[in-house]
């Protein structure tokens, strides 16, 4: 597990000033993580989770988990439960659990207060008409013909909206701000719309639902949040956030602070796009190990500590940038290299027959479980006349500086003996079917002779006791297309029939290993069973990340 680093960032600098100036009196620092339950969380959300919860922890404050469930058409209890599980799995526990829908009554009261103040009105324009009248960055918008309705009429119409008198889209409630504002978000935004849809939390109680930009500041204020941490796309919405609370005369309103969202190479960070992949069947589900969802990363074999370490390393900034995914891979390697045992697995088996080894003997050789950690001990691995090696570990006509098996060359078999390749056997199609080798019985455990050098060391499994397993090897789900856009990688998954040493037969679902010379793997948490041994590649051994 990577050491936790004490870090400071511009958000913490703002909080330090607020504490010094007693901006919020004696209130503790109060943050929240407010996902919409319309999909599974991804690695980008992990950054926000870590930031909000770790900020509260740093200042001895509190952090809520709040579901921003203002859109009943897209939300579901499945997503609610998955999000709660993800937050806990990452190692965090919320102080309070809330739903935006807990405040629907209060939000209606606030809307009525805005109407009475002359700061909101019921509009009959359609969504398209509102969009067309909003103007552009260089041209002001046009006022709605319904903008100057009386307070009494607006109160009546809003009550009728609430009672279900009108169809979806027939009327909306808009804030009355400034149709000439340079910020288009301030041009009389919609704050309530009609939606005759059943809600996962409130059932059929409501047929009007608040818009996010109206609900969000109220949720924060009701919960007495001090610092509302949002990603950078909400920066232009901050004036509306402040306007809502100012119009309602909220005492000590929360402060919205924006930070750059996480962008990763070869990774789509959009719940909408990820849901489309799930719905189309292009992936197995939200927890497909190729997905950047927290559920997918968990099933892939990533650890909570590696993800927290990654979020800590990338830090918090005000400017958008793209992080190389190799850093995330580096973090999981760092976490696993001293924490898991090694096993020998041959992905593409090629038989080796040791012609001078006794036919009726199987011995055991001693191999360390983790060469980095001596305390993890060793295990006994069977060795006999017939073995499997990687087909890639043999080359009939070797390239320059190729130190593995080729005719006449001697190599070290991990933990066992020196073997020399003497003969290549091919089948009728010309494909190599097995190698005939000889071994030197004086070289057990690689001891060899003084002055004798063998440059190559390869892994192997004993043929009679080998355990057949299925290995799922992954490439990036998305790759760069011809025009620089992200496109689906048709080769993102390869399923291989491999042979493993017998110790791997005792693996449990969710257990992680290093496959010697190959990478890190996990027994699939869903598919793995005694009769169906499926392992997912977590990450290969080679890192391309540079500090």
Coordinates of C-alpha atoms in Angstrom, one line a residue:
X1 CA 0.0 0.0 0.0
X2 CA 1.4 3.4 -1.0
X3 CA 2.2 5.8 1.7
X4 CA -0.3 8.6 2.1
X5 CA 1.1 11.9 1.3
X6 CA 0.0 15.1 3.1
X7 CA -0.9 17.5 0.3
X8 CA -2.1 21.0 -0.1
X9 CA -4.0 22.5 -3.0
X10 CA -5.8 25.7 -3.9
X11 CA -9.1 24.4 -2.4
X12 CA -7.4 23.8 0.9
X13 CA -5.8 27.2 0.7
X14 CA -9.3 28.8 0.4
X15 CA -10.5 26.7 3.3
X16 CA -7.5 27.8 5.4
X17 CA -8.4 31.5 4.7
X18 CA -12.1 30.8 5.6
X19 CA -11.2 29.2 8.9
X20 CA -8.8 32.1 9.7
X21 CA -11.4 34.7 8.9
X22 CA -14.2 32.7 10.5
X23 CA -16.3 33.0 7.3
X24 CA -18.6 30.3 8.7
X25 CA -18.4 31.2 12.3
X26 CA -17.7 28.1 14.4
X27 CA -19.2 25.7 11.9
X28 CA -16.9 22.8 11.0
X29 CA -15.8 22.3 7.4
X30 CA -18.6 20.5 5.7
X31 CA -18.4 18.9 2.2
X32 CA -20.6 16.5 0.3
X33 CA -20.3 14.0 -2.6
X34 CA -23.5 14.5 -4.7
X35 CA -23.8 11.9 -7.5
X36 CA -26.9 11.6 -9.7
X37 CA -28.0 7.9 -9.5
X38 CA -28.3 7.5 -13.2
X39 CA -25.4 5.1 -13.8
X40 CA -22.4 3.6 -12.1
X41 CA -19.5 5.7 -10.9
X42 CA -16.2 5.8 -12.9
X43 CA -12.6 6.7 -12.1
X44 CA -13.4 10.4 -12.5
X45 CA -15.9 10.2 -9.7
X46 CA -13.2 8.5 -7.5
X47 CA -11.2 11.8 -7.7
X48 CA -14.2 13.7 -6.4
X49 CA -14.9 11.1 -3.7
X50 CA -11.3 11.2 -2.5
X51 CA -11.2 15.0 -2.6
X52 CA -14.5 15.6 -0.7
X53 CA -14.0 12.9 2.0
X54 CA -10.3 13.6 2.5
X55 CA -10.9 17.4 2.8
X56 CA -13.4 16.8 5.5
X57 CA -11.0 14.4 7.3
X58 CA -8.1 16.8 7.0
X59 CA -10.1 19.6 8.8
X60 CA -11.9 17.4 11.3
X61 CA -15.2 18.2 9.5
X62 CA -18.0 16.2 7.9
X63 CA -18.9 14.8 4.5
X64 CA -22.3 13.7 3.3
X65 CA -23.2 11.3 0.6
X66 CA -26.2 12.9 -1.2
X67 CA -28.0 11.5 -4.2
X68 CA -29.0 14.3 -6.6
X69 CA -32.2 12.5 -7.7
X70 CA -34.1 15.3 -9.5
X71 CA -34.6 13.4 -12.8
X72 CA -36.9 10.4 -12.2
X73 CA -36.8 9.2 -15.8
X74 CA -33.1 8.3 -15.7
X75 CA -32.6 7.2 -12.0
X76 CA -32.8 3.9 -10.3
X77 CA -32.3 2.2 -7.0
X78 CA -29.7 -0.1 -8.7
X79 CA -27.5 2.9 -9.2
X80 CA -28.1 4.1 -5.6
X81 CA -26.9 0.8 -4.1
X82 CA -23.9 0.6 -6.5
X83 CA -22.8 4.1 -5.6
X84 CA -23.0 3.4 -1.8
X85 CA -21.0 0.2 -2.3
X86 CA -18.3 2.1 -4.4
X87 CA -17.8 4.8 -1.8
X88 CA -17.4 2.2 1.0
X89 CA -15.1 0.1 -1.1
X90 CA -12.8 3.1 -1.7
X91 CA -12.5 3.3 2.1
X92 CA -14.8 6.2 3.0
X93 CA -17.9 6.5 5.2
X94 CA -20.3 9.4 5.0
X95 CA -21.5 11.3 8.0
X96 CA -25.1 11.6 6.7
X97 CA -26.9 10.0 3.8
X98 CA -29.4 12.3 2.0
X99 CA -31.4 12.5 -1.2
X100 CA -32.3 15.7 -3.1
X101 CA -35.8 14.3 -3.0
X102 CA -35.8 14.6 0.8
X103 CA -36.0 18.3 0.2
X104 CA -38.7 18.5 -2.5
X105 CA -41.3 20.1 -0.2
X106 CA -38.7 22.7 0.9
X107 CA -37.8 23.4 -2.7
X108 CA -41.4 24.0 -3.6
X109 CA -41.7 26.4 -0.7
X110 CA -38.6 28.2 -1.9
X111 CA -40.0 28.4 -5.4
X112 CA -43.2 30.0 -4.1
X113 CA -41.0 32.5 -2.1
X114 CA -39.3 33.4 -5.4
X115 CA -42.6 33.9 -7.2
X116 CA -43.9 36.1 -4.4
X117 CA -40.8 38.2 -4.6
X118 CA -41.3 38.6 -8.3
X119 CA -38.1 36.6 -9.0
X120 CA -39.8 33.6 -10.8
X121 CA -42.6 33.2 -13.3
X122 CA -44.6 30.4 -15.1
X123 CA -43.7 30.3 -18.8
X124 CA -45.7 28.5 -21.5
X125 CA -43.0 28.4 -24.1
X126 CA -41.8 25.0 -25.2
X127 CA -38.2 23.8 -24.6
X128 CA -37.3 24.5 -28.2
X129 CA -38.9 28.0 -28.0
X130 CA -37.0 28.8 -24.8
X131 CA -33.7 27.6 -26.4
X132 CA -34.3 29.7 -29.5
X133 CA -35.1 32.8 -27.5
X134 CA -32.1 32.5 -25.2
X135 CA -29.7 34.4 -27.6
X136 CA -26.0 33.8 -28.2
X137 CA -22.7 34.8 -26.7
X138 CA -22.9 38.0 -28.7
X139 CA -26.6 38.7 -28.8
X140 CA -29.0 39.1 -25.9
X141 CA -32.0 36.8 -25.4
X142 CA -35.6 37.8 -26.0
X143 CA -38.0 38.0 -23.1
X144 CA -40.8 35.5 -22.8
X145 CA -44.3 36.9 -23.5
X146 CA -45.2 35.4 -20.1
X147 CA -42.4 37.1 -18.2
X148 CA -44.6 39.8 -16.7
X149 CA -47.5 37.7 -15.4
X150 CA -48.7 38.9 -12.0
X151 CA -47.6 37.2 -8.8
X152 CA -51.1 36.0 -8.2
X153 CA -51.3 34.3 -11.7
X154 CA -47.9 32.7 -11.3
X155 CA -48.9 31.3 -7.9
X156 CA -52.1 29.9 -9.3
X157 CA -50.4 28.4 -12.3
X158 CA -47.5 26.9 -10.3
X159 CA -50.0 25.3 -7.9
X160 CA -51.9 23.8 -11.0
X161 CA -48.6 22.5 -12.3
X162 CA -48.0 20.9 -8.9
X163 CA -51.5 19.4 -8.9
X164 CA -50.9 17.7 -12.3
X165 CA -53.2 19.8 -14.4
X166 CA -50.8 20.2 -17.3
X167 CA -48.9 17.8 -19.6
X168 CA -45.1 17.3 -19.7
X169 CA -43.5 20.4 -21.3
X170 CA -46.7 22.4 -21.3
X171 CA -45.4 24.9 -18.7
X172 CA -42.2 25.5 -16.7
X173 CA -41.2 27.8 -13.9
X174 CA -38.4 30.1 -14.8
X175 CA -36.2 32.4 -12.7
X176 CA -36.6 36.0 -13.6
X177 CA -33.0 37.3 -13.8
X178 CA -31.6 39.1 -17.0
X179 CA -32.2 38.1 -20.6
X180 CA -29.3 40.3 -21.6
X181 CA -26.8 38.8 -19.2
X182 CA -23.4 37.9 -20.7
X183 CA -23.7 34.6 -18.9
X184 CA -26.3 32.6 -20.8
X185 CA -27.1 30.5 -17.7
X186 CA -28.5 33.7 -16.1
X187 CA -31.0 34.3 -18.9
X188 CA -34.2 33.3 -17.1
X189 CA -33.2 29.6 -16.6
X190 CA -35.9 27.0 -16.0
X191 CA -36.0 25.9 -12.4
X192 CA -39.0 23.6 -12.4
X193 CA -40.4 21.3 -15.1
X194 CA -43.4 19.0 -15.4
X195 CA -42.6 15.3 -15.5
X196 CA -45.4 12.7 -15.0
X197 CA -42.9 10.0 -14.0
X198 CA -42.6 7.7 -11.0
X199 CA -39.6 8.5 -8.8
X200 CA -37.4 5.8 -7.2
X201 CA -37.7 7.5 -3.8
X202 CA -41.0 9.4 -3.7
X203 CA -43.1 7.3 -6.0
X204 CA -45.9 9.2 -7.6
X205 CA -46.1 12.0 -5.1
X206 CA -44.7 14.6 -7.5
X207 CA -45.3 15.5 -11.1
X208 CA -43.0 18.6 -11.0
X209 CA -39.3 18.3 -10.4
X210 CA -36.6 20.9 -9.8
X211 CA -33.8 21.5 -12.2
X212 CA -30.3 20.7 -11.0
X213 CA -29.0 24.3 -11.0
X214 CA -31.9 25.3 -8.7
X215 CA -31.8 22.2 -6.5
X216 CA -28.1 22.0 -6.0
X217 CA -27.6 25.3 -4.0
X218 CA -30.7 24.6 -1.9
X219 CA -29.4 21.1 -1.0
X220 CA -26.1 22.4 0.0
X221 CA -27.6 25.2 2.0
X222 CA -30.1 23.0 3.8
X223 CA -27.3 20.6 4.9
X224 CA -25.2 23.6 6.0
X225 CA -22.4 22.6 3.6
X226 CA -19.5 25.1 3.8
X227 CA -17.5 24.3 0.7
X228 CA -19.4 22.9 -2.3
X229 CA -16.7 21.3 -4.5
X230 CA -17.6 20.9 -8.2
X231 CA -15.9 20.1 -11.4
X232 CA -14.9 22.9 -13.7
X233 CA -17.9 22.7 -16.1
X234 CA -20.0 24.2 -13.3
X235 CA -17.9 27.4 -13.1
X236 CA -20.3 29.3 -15.4
X237 CA -23.2 28.1 -13.3
X238 CA -21.8 29.5 -10.0
X239 CA -23.5 32.9 -10.5
X240 CA -26.9 31.1 -10.6
X241 CA -25.9 29.1 -7.6
X242 CA -25.2 32.3 -5.7
X243 CA -28.3 34.1 -7.1
X244 CA -30.7 31.4 -5.8
X245 CA -29.4 31.6 -2.3
X246 CA -29.1 35.4 -2.3
X247 CA -32.7 35.8 -3.5
X248 CA -33.8 33.6 -0.7
X249 CA -31.8 35.6 1.9
X250 CA -29.8 32.5 3.0
X251 CA -27.6 33.2 6.0
X252 CA -23.9 32.1 5.5
X253 CA -24.5 30.4 2.1
X254 CA -22.2 27.7 0.9
X255 CA -19.2 28.5 -1.3
X256 CA -19.0 26.7 -4.6
X257 CA -15.4 26.0 -5.7
X258 CA -14.6 24.4 -9.0
X259 CA -11.7 22.1 -9.8
X260 CA -10.5 20.4 -13.0
X261 CA -12.2 17.0 -13.7
X262 CA -10.2 14.0 -14.4
X263 CA -9.4 13.1 -18.1
X264 CA -7.5 9.9 -18.8
X265 CA -5.9 8.8 -22.1
X266 CA -7.7 5.9 -23.8
X267 CA -10.6 6.3 -21.5
X268 CA -14.2 7.6 -21.9
X269 CA -15.4 9.6 -18.9
X270 CA -19.1 10.0 -19.7
X271 CA -21.8 8.0 -17.9
X272 CA -24.0 8.6 -20.9
X273 CA -21.5 6.9 -23.3
X274 CA -20.7 4.2 -20.8
X275 CA -24.4 3.4 -20.4
X276 CA -24.7 3.2 -24.2
X277 CA -21.9 0.6 -24.3
X278 CA -23.8 -1.4 -21.6
X279 CA -27.2 -1.1 -23.3
X280 CA -25.8 -2.0 -26.7
X281 CA -24.1 -5.1 -25.4
X282 CA -20.6 -4.0 -26.5
X283 CA -19.5 -4.8 -22.9
X284 CA -20.6 -7.4 -20.4
X285 CA -22.1 -4.8 -18.1
X286 CA -21.2 -1.9 -15.9
X287 CA -18.6 -4.1 -14.1
X288 CA -16.9 -5.3 -17.3
X289 CA -13.2 -5.3 -16.4
X290 CA -12.5 -3.1 -19.4
X291 CA -14.8 -0.4 -18.2
X292 CA -13.4 2.7 -16.3
X293 CA -16.2 2.3 -13.7
X294 CA -15.2 1.7 -10.1
X295 CA -17.2 -1.6 -10.4
X296 CA -15.2 -2.5 -13.5
X297 CA -11.8 -1.6 -11.9
X298 CA -12.7 -3.6 -8.8
X299 CA -13.5 -6.7 -10.9
X300 CA -10.4 -6.1 -12.9
X301 CA -8.4 -6.4 -9.7
X302 CA -7.6 -2.8 -8.8
X303 CA -7.3 -2.1 -5.1
X304 CA -8.9 0.9 -3.2
X305 CA -5.4 1.9 -2.0
X306 CA -4.1 2.1 -5.5
X307 CA -6.9 4.3 -6.7
X308 CA -6.6 6.6 -3.7
X309 CA -2.8 6.8 -4.3
X310 CA -3.5 7.7 -8.0
X311 CA -6.0 10.4 -7.0
X312 CA -3.4 11.8 -4.5
X313 CA -0.7 11.8 -7.1
X314 CA -2.6 13.7 -9.8
X315 CA -3.6 16.3 -7.3
X316 CA -6.2 19.1 -7.6
X317 CA -5.8 21.9 -10.1
X318 CA -7.9 24.7 -11.7
X319 CA -6.9 23.9 -15.3
X320 CA -8.1 20.9 -17.4
X321 CA -5.5 18.4 -18.5
X322 CA -5.3 14.8 -19.5
X323 CA -3.5 12.3 -17.3
X324 CA -1.7 9.3 -18.9
X325 CA -3.4 6.1 -17.9
X326 CA 0.0 4.6 -17.4
X327 CA 0.1 6.5 -14.0
X328 CA -2.9 4.6 -12.8
X329 CA -1.3 1.3 -14.0
X330 CA 1.9 2.3 -12.1
X331 CA -0.1 2.8 -8.9
X332 CA -1.6 -0.7 -9.0
X333 CA 1.8 -2.3 -9.8
X334 CA 3.3 -0.4 -6.8
X335 CA 0.6 -1.7 -4.6
X336 CA 0.7 -5.3 -5.7
X337 CA 4.4 -6.0 -6.1
X338 CA 4.9 -6.4 -2.4
X339 CA 1.5 -7.7 -1.5
X340 CA 0.7 -10.8 -3.7
X341 CA 2.3 -14.2 -4.3
X342 CA 3.8 -15.3 -7.5
X343 CA 2.6 -18.3 -9.6
X344 CA 3.9 -19.8 -12.8
X345 CA 1.4 -19.9 -15.7
X346 CA 2.1 -20.7 -19.3
X347 CA -0.3 -18.8 -21.7
X348 CA 0.6 -20.5 -25.0
X349 CA 1.9 -24.0 -24.0
X350 CA 4.7 -25.7 -25.9
X351 CA 5.7 -29.1 -24.6
X352 CA 9.3 -29.8 -23.5
X353 CA 10.6 -33.4 -23.0
X354 CA 13.8 -33.8 -21.0
X355 CA 15.2 -36.9 -22.7
X356 CA 17.8 -37.6 -20.0
X357 CA 15.4 -37.2 -17.1
X358 CA 14.0 -40.4 -15.5
X359 CA 10.5 -41.2 -16.8
X360 CA 9.0 -42.4 -13.5
X361 CA 10.1 -39.6 -11.2
X362 CA 8.4 -36.4 -10.2
X363 CA 10.4 -34.2 -7.8
X364 CA 9.6 -30.9 -6.1
X365 CA 11.6 -27.7 -6.4
X366 CA 11.4 -24.8 -4.0
X367 CA 10.3 -21.4 -5.4
X368 CA 9.9 -18.2 -3.5
X369 CA 6.4 -16.8 -3.3
X370 CA 7.5 -13.2 -3.7
X371 CA 11.1 -12.3 -4.6
X372 CA 10.6 -8.8 -3.1
X373 CA 9.4 -10.0 0.3
X374 CA 11.4 -12.9 1.9
X375 CA 8.8 -13.2 4.7
X376 CA 6.2 -14.5 2.3
X377 CA 8.1 -17.8 2.2
X378 CA 8.3 -20.3 -0.6
X379 CA 6.3 -23.2 -2.1
X380 CA 7.0 -26.6 -3.5
X381 CA 6.4 -27.0 -7.3
X382 CA 6.4 -30.4 -9.1
X383 CA 9.1 -31.0 -11.8
X384 CA 9.4 -34.0 -14.1
X385 CA 10.4 -35.2 -17.5
X386 CA 7.6 -33.4 -19.4
X387 CA 6.9 -29.7 -19.0
X388 CA 5.2 -26.8 -20.7
X389 CA 6.9 -23.5 -21.6
X390 CA 5.7 -20.4 -23.4
X391 CA 5.9 -20.8 -27.1
X392 CA 7.3 -17.3 -27.2
X393 CA 10.3 -18.6 -25.1
X394 CA 11.6 -20.6 -28.1
X395 CA 12.9 -19.3 -31.4
X396 CA 14.2 -21.8 -34.0
X397 CA 16.3 -19.1 -35.7
X398 CA 17.2 -16.7 -32.8
X399 CA 17.4 -13.0 -33.2
X400 CA 20.4 -11.0 -31.9
X401 CA 20.5 -10.9 -28.1
X402 CA 17.8 -13.6 -27.8
X403 CA 18.7 -15.5 -24.7
X404 CA 15.9 -18.0 -24.3
X405 CA 15.4 -21.4 -25.8
X406 CA 16.9 -22.1 -29.3
X407 CA 18.7 -25.1 -30.7
X408 CA 22.0 -25.6 -28.9
X409 CA 21.3 -23.0 -26.2
X410 CA 21.2 -23.5 -22.5
X411 CA 18.8 -21.7 -20.2
X412 CA 17.8 -21.7 -16.6
X413 CA 14.4 -23.1 -15.7
X414 CA 13.1 -21.0 -12.8
X415 CA 13.9 -22.7 -9.5
X416 CA 14.9 -26.0 -11.2
X417 CA 17.8 -26.8 -13.6
X418 CA 19.8 -25.7 -16.6
X419 CA 18.3 -27.2 -19.8
X420 CA 19.8 -27.3 -23.3
X421 CA 17.5 -27.5 -26.4
X422 CA 18.7 -30.3 -28.7
X423 CA 15.9 -31.2 -31.1
X424 CA 12.7 -29.5 -32.5
X425 CA 9.7 -31.8 -33.3
X426 CA 7.1 -30.6 -35.8
X427 CA 3.7 -31.8 -36.7
X428 CA 2.4 -32.5 -40.2
X429 CA 1.6 -28.9 -40.9
X430 CA 5.1 -27.8 -39.9
X431 CA 4.1 -26.3 -36.6
X432 CA 6.5 -27.0 -33.7
X433 CA 4.8 -29.5 -31.4
X434 CA 7.5 -30.2 -28.8
X435 CA 11.1 -29.6 -27.9
X436 CA 13.6 -32.3 -26.8
X437 CA 16.1 -31.0 -24.2
X438 CA 18.6 -32.4 -21.8
X439 CA 19.2 -31.2 -18.3
X440 CA 22.2 -30.9 -16.0
X441 CA 21.4 -32.6 -12.7
X442 CA 24.3 -30.6 -11.0
X443 CA 22.4 -27.3 -11.5
X444 CA 19.4 -27.8 -9.3
X445 CA 18.0 -24.4 -8.1
X446 CA 20.2 -22.7 -10.7
X447 CA 23.4 -23.3 -8.7
X448 CA 25.4 -24.2 -11.8
X449 CA 29.2 -24.3 -11.9
X450 CA 31.7 -21.7 -11.0
X451 CA 32.3 -19.4 -14.0
X452 CA 29.4 -20.9 -15.9
X453 CA 26.9 -18.2 -17.1
X454 CA 23.4 -18.7 -18.3
X455 CA 21.7 -15.4 -19.5
X456 CA 18.1 -16.6 -19.9
X457 CA 15.7 -17.7 -17.2
X458 CA 12.2 -18.9 -18.2
X459 CA 9.2 -20.2 -16.4
X460 CA 7.4 -23.5 -16.9
X461 CA 4.7 -25.9 -15.5
X462 CA 4.9 -29.6 -15.0
X463 CA 2.7 -31.3 -17.6
X464 CA 1.0 -34.1 -15.6
X465 CA -0.1 -31.8 -12.7
X466 CA -0.8 -28.6 -14.7
X467 CA -4.1 -27.0 -14.0
X468 CA -6.1 -25.7 -17.0
X469 CA -7.3 -22.1 -16.6
X470 CA -8.9 -19.4 -18.7
X471 CA -7.1 -16.1 -18.8
X472 CA -8.8 -12.9 -20.0
X473 CA -6.1 -10.5 -21.3
X474 CA -7.2 -6.9 -21.8
X475 CA -6.2 -4.0 -24.0
X476 CA -7.7 -0.5 -23.8
X477 CA -11.4 -0.4 -24.5
X478 CA -11.0 2.8 -26.5
X479 CA -8.3 3.6 -28.9
X480 CA -7.6 6.6 -31.1
X481 CA -9.4 6.7 -34.5
X482 CA -8.2 8.1 -37.8
X483 CA -9.4 11.6 -36.8
X484 CA -8.0 11.5 -33.3
X485 CA -11.4 10.5 -31.8
X486 CA -12.0 7.7 -29.3
X487 CA -13.3 4.5 -31.0
X488 CA -14.0 1.0 -29.7
X489 CA -11.0 -1.3 -29.8
X490 CA -12.0 -4.6 -31.5
X491 CA -9.1 -6.3 -29.7
X492 CA -9.8 -5.1 -26.2
X493 CA -10.4 -8.7 -24.9
X494 CA -8.5 -12.0 -25.6
X495 CA -9.5 -15.2 -23.9
X496 CA -6.7 -17.7 -23.6
X497 CA -6.5 -21.3 -22.5
X498 CA -3.5 -21.5 -20.3
X499 CA -1.7 -24.0 -18.0
X500 CA -0.9 -23.2 -14.4
X501 CA 1.1 -24.8 -11.6
X502 CA -1.1 -26.8 -9.2
X503 CA -0.8 -24.3 -6.4
X504 CA -3.1 -22.0 -8.4
X505 CA -5.9 -24.6 -8.1
X506 CA -6.4 -23.4 -4.5
X507 CA -7.1 -19.8 -5.5
X508 CA -10.3 -18.2 -4.3
X509 CA -12.5 -15.7 -6.2
X510 CA -11.1 -12.3 -5.8
X511 CA -7.6 -13.5 -5.0
X512 CA -4.7 -11.7 -6.8
X513 CA -1.4 -13.1 -8.0
X514 CA 1.6 -12.2 -10.0
X515 CA 1.9 -14.6 -12.9
X516 CA 5.7 -14.8 -13.1
X517 CA 7.1 -12.8 -16.0
X518 CA 3.6 -12.0 -17.3
X519 CA 1.8 -9.6 -15.0
X520 CA -0.8 -9.3 -12.2
X521 CA -4.0 -11.3 -12.3
X522 CA -7.1 -11.8 -10.2
X523 CA -9.5 -14.8 -10.0
X524 CA -12.7 -13.3 -11.4
X525 CA -15.1 -12.4 -8.6
X526 CA -18.1 -13.5 -10.7
X527 CA -17.1 -16.3 -13.1
X528 CA -14.5 -18.1 -11.0
X529 CA -15.3 -21.5 -9.6
X530 CA -13.5 -24.8 -9.0
X531 CA -14.7 -26.1 -12.4
X532 CA -14.3 -22.8 -14.2
X533 CA -11.0 -21.1 -13.2
X534 CA -11.1 -17.7 -14.9
X535 CA -8.5 -15.1 -14.2
X536 CA -8.5 -11.4 -15.3
X537 CA -5.4 -9.5 -16.2
X538 CA -5.0 -6.6 -13.8
X539 CA -1.9 -5.0 -15.4
X540 CA 1.2 -6.3 -17.1
X541 CA 4.6 -6.1 -15.5
X542 CA 6.2 -3.5 -17.8
X543 CA 5.5 0.2 -16.9
X544 CA 5.7 3.0 -19.4
X545 CA 5.1 5.7 -16.8
X546 CA 7.8 8.2 -16.2
X547 CA 7.8 10.4 -13.0

